[in-house]
XYZ file of C-alpha atoms in Angstrom:
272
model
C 43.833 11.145 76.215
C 40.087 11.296 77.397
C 38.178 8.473 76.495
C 34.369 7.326 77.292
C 32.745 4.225 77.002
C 29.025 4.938 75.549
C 26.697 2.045 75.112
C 24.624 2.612 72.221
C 21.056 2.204 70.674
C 19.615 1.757 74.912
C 18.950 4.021 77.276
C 20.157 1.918 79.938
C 23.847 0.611 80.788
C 24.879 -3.081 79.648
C 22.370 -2.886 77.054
C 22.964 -1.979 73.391
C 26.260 -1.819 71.923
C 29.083 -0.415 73.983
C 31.632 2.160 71.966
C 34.768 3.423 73.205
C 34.961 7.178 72.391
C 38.777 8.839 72.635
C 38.793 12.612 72.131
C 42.694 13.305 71.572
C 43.982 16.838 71.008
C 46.211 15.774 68.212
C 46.242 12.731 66.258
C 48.045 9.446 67.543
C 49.547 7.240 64.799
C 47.425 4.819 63.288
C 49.291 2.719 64.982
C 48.655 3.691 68.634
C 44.687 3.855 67.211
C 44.820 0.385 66.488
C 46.363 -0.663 69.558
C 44.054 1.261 71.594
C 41.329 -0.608 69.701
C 42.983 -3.913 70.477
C 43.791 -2.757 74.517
C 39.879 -1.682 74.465
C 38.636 -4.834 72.711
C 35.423 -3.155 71.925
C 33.494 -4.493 68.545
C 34.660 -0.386 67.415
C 36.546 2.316 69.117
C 36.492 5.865 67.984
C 38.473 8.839 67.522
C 37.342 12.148 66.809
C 38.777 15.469 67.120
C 38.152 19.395 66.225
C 40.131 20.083 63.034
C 39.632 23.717 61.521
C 37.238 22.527 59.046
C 35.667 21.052 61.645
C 35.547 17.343 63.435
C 36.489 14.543 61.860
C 35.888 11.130 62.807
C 37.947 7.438 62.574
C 36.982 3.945 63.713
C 38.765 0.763 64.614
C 38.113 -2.368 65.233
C 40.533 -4.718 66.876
C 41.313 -6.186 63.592
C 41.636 -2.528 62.398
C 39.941 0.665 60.972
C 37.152 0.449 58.900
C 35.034 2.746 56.642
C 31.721 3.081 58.727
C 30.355 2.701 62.028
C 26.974 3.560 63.423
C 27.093 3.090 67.290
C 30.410 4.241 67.883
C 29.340 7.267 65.553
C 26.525 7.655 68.137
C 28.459 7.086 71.117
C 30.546 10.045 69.851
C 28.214 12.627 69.281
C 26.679 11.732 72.458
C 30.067 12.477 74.566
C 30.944 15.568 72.706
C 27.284 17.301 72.888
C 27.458 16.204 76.786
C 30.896 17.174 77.734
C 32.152 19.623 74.725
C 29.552 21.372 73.322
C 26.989 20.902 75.497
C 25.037 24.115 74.603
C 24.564 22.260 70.117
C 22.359 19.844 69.397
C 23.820 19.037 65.971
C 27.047 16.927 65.401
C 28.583 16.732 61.827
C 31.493 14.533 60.991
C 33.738 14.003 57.829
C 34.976 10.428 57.853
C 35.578 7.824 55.503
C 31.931 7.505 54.085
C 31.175 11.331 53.562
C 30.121 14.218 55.999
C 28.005 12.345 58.742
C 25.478 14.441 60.775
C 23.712 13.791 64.100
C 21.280 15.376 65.653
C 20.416 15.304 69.621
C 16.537 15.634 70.591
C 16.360 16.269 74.248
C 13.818 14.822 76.657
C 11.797 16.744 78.426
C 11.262 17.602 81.691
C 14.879 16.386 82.968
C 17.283 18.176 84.681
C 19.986 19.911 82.432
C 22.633 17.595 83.401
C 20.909 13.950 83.148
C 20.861 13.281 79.461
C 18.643 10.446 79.838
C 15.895 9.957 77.277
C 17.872 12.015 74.712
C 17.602 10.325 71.164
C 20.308 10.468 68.670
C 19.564 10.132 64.924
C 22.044 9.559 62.685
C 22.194 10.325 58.390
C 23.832 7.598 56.886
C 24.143 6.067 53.283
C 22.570 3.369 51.774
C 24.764 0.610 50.881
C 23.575 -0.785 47.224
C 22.640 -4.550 47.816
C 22.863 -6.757 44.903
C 20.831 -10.709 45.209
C 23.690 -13.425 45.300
C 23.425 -17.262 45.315
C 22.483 -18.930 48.970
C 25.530 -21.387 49.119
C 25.712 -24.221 51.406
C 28.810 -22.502 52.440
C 26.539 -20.277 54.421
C 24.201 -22.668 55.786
C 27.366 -24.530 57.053
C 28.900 -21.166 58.581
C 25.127 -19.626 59.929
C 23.794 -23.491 61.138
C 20.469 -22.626 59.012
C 19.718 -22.214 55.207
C 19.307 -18.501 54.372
C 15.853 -18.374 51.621
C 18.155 -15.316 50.235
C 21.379 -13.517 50.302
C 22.080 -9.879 49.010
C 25.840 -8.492 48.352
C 26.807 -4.757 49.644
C 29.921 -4.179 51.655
C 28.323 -6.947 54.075
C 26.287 -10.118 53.524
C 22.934 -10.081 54.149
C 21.502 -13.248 54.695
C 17.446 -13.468 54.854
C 16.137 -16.327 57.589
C 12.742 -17.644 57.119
C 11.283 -16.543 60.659
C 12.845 -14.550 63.709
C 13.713 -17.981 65.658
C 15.818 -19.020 63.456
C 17.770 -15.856 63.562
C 17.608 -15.795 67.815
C 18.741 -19.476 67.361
C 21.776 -19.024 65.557
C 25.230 -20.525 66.689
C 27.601 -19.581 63.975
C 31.044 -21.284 63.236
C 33.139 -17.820 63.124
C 35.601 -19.965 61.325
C 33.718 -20.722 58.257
C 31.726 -17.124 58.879
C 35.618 -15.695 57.796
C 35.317 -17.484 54.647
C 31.566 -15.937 53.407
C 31.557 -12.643 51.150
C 31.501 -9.423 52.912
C 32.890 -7.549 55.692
C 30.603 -8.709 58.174
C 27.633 -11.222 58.039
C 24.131 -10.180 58.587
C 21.066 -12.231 59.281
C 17.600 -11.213 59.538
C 14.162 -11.877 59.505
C 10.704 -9.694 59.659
C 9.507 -9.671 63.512
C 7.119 -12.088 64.514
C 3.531 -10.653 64.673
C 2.736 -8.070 67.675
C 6.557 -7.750 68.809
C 5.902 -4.517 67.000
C 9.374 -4.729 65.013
C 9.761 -4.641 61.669
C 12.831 -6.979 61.774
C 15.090 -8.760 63.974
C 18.633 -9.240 62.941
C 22.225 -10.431 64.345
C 25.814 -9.192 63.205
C 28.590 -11.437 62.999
C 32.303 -9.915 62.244
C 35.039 -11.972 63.065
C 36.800 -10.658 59.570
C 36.945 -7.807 62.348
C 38.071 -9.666 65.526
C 34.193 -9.459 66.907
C 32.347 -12.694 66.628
C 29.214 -10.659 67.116
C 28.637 -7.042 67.463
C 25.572 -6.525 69.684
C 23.828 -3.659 67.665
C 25.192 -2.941 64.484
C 24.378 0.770 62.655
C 26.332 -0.031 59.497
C 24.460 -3.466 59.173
C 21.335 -1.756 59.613
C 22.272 0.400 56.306
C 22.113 -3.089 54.461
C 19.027 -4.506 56.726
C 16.914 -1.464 56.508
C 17.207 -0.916 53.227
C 15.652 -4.551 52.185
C 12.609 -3.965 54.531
C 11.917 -1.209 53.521
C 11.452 -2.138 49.734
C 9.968 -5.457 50.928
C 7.047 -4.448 53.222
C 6.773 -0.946 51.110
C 7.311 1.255 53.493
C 10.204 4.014 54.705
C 9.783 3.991 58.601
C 10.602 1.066 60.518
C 11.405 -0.591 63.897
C 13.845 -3.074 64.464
C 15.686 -5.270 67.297
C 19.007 -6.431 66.922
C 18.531 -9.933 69.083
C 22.101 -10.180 70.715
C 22.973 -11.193 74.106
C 22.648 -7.550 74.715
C 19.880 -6.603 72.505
C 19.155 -3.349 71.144
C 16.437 -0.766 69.171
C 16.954 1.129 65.805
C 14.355 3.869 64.798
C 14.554 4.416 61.393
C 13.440 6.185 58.295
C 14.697 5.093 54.748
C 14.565 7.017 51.102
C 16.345 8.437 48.730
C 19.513 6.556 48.881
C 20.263 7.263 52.911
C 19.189 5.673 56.037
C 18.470 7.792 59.303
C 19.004 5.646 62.279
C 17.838 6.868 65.967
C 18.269 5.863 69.358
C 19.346 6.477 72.985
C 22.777 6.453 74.459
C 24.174 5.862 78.416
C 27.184 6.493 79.669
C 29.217 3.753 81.549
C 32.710 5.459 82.134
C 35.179 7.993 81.744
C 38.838 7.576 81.725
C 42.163 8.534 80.601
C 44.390 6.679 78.614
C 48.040 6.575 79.151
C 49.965 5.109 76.219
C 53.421 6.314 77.525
């Protein structure tokens, strides 16, 4: 089985989010998928693959599949418009969360082969946030007070200023306890970073303490800026270790995340 490992939301390697991408010609068990997620060790691996009505798309985490992933989702459409269909620059996927569509903008003035510069945007839902209580439960688990918290699949904790969230030393312990699949914690940019928002994702309910760039956090996190500074297109940084940059435009119930992609390997795996 063919498999590439795509960092995502950078243009460079080491930088954004790294995905592995398997391309199998027929299904493996979910079991063998979740192994392969757990060999990888990867905050999300993915598997896609050409069905007759077209490709579909899976992710897993080492703790197991889940129902939505942007960077992997990214990572995938990047290796199968470079090395599949390289000739399309429109991806759509059915998965878990509904038919998922990407679409490739090239760079100009590159040579055919070098897909550097290329920008990936993805169409993805909304997730509908509802305000819950700030507990001291999460100021114990985050090591700072959130000033509010918001319920979707995730929990989305609001920080009163970007240091805060940079600073941030969770206790993934007590992080496993907190509502939600995975933890998010943001904060609007500090003045002249020119980002909207900075945030960090934290999923050890997942086996990833953090996951350096997060595309299905950022369809909780966008969502709130956007009603909060009243306006649909925004910037933001997710401030890992690795660090990372989401283009985005929200309305009308979806979010439409962009960035870059590199390529750091290709490889076969060999579960026999």
């Amino acid at each position: 089985m063919r498999q590439y490992v795509v960092d995502a939301f950078t243009d460079r390697v080491f930088k954004g989010n790294p995905a592995a991408v398997c391309l199998p010609e027929s299904w493996p068990s979910d079991e063998l998928m979740a192994s392969i997620a757990m060999e990888d060790r990867f905050s999300e691996t993915a598997f896609a693959m050409r069905e007759p009505e077209g490709w579909r798309l899976r992710w897993f985490t080492p703790g197991g599949e889940i129902d939505l992933c942007g960077h992997a989702t990214l990572a995938t459409a990047y290796a199968i418009l470079r090395f599949v269909e390289p000739d399309a620059d429109v991806v759509r996927f059915r998965t878990m969360s509904g038919v998922l569509t990407v679409i490739r903008r090239r760079s100009d003035g590159r040579d055919g082969d070098d897909q550097a510069g290329d920008v990936f945007t993805m169409d993805f839902p909304a997730f509908d946030l509802k305000p819950t209580p700030v507990t001291d439960a999460m100021e114990q688990a985050l090591g700072a007070r959130p000033v509010e918290a918001w319920l979707g699949r995730d929990l989305l904790c609001v920080m009163p200023d970007e240091r805060t969230v940079r600073g941030l030393d969770p206790d993934q312990g007590l992080v496993k306890d907190l509502p939600g699949l995975l933890a998010n914690v943001t904060a609007a940019g500090d003045a002249g970073s020119g980002f909207d928002c900075v945030s960090r994702s934290f999923a050890p309910k997942c086996g990833v303490d953090e996951d350096p760039v997060c595309g299905s956090g950022h369809c909780h996190i966008l969502p709130y800026w956007s009603k909060r500074l009243g306006k649909s297109t925004l910037t933001a940084y997710q401030a890992s270790a690795r660090g990372g940059v989401i283009h985005a435009t929200v309305g009308g119930g979806r979010v439409s995340l962009g960035g870059g992609a590199a390529l750091f390997s290709i490889g076969t795996i060999l579960p026999d």
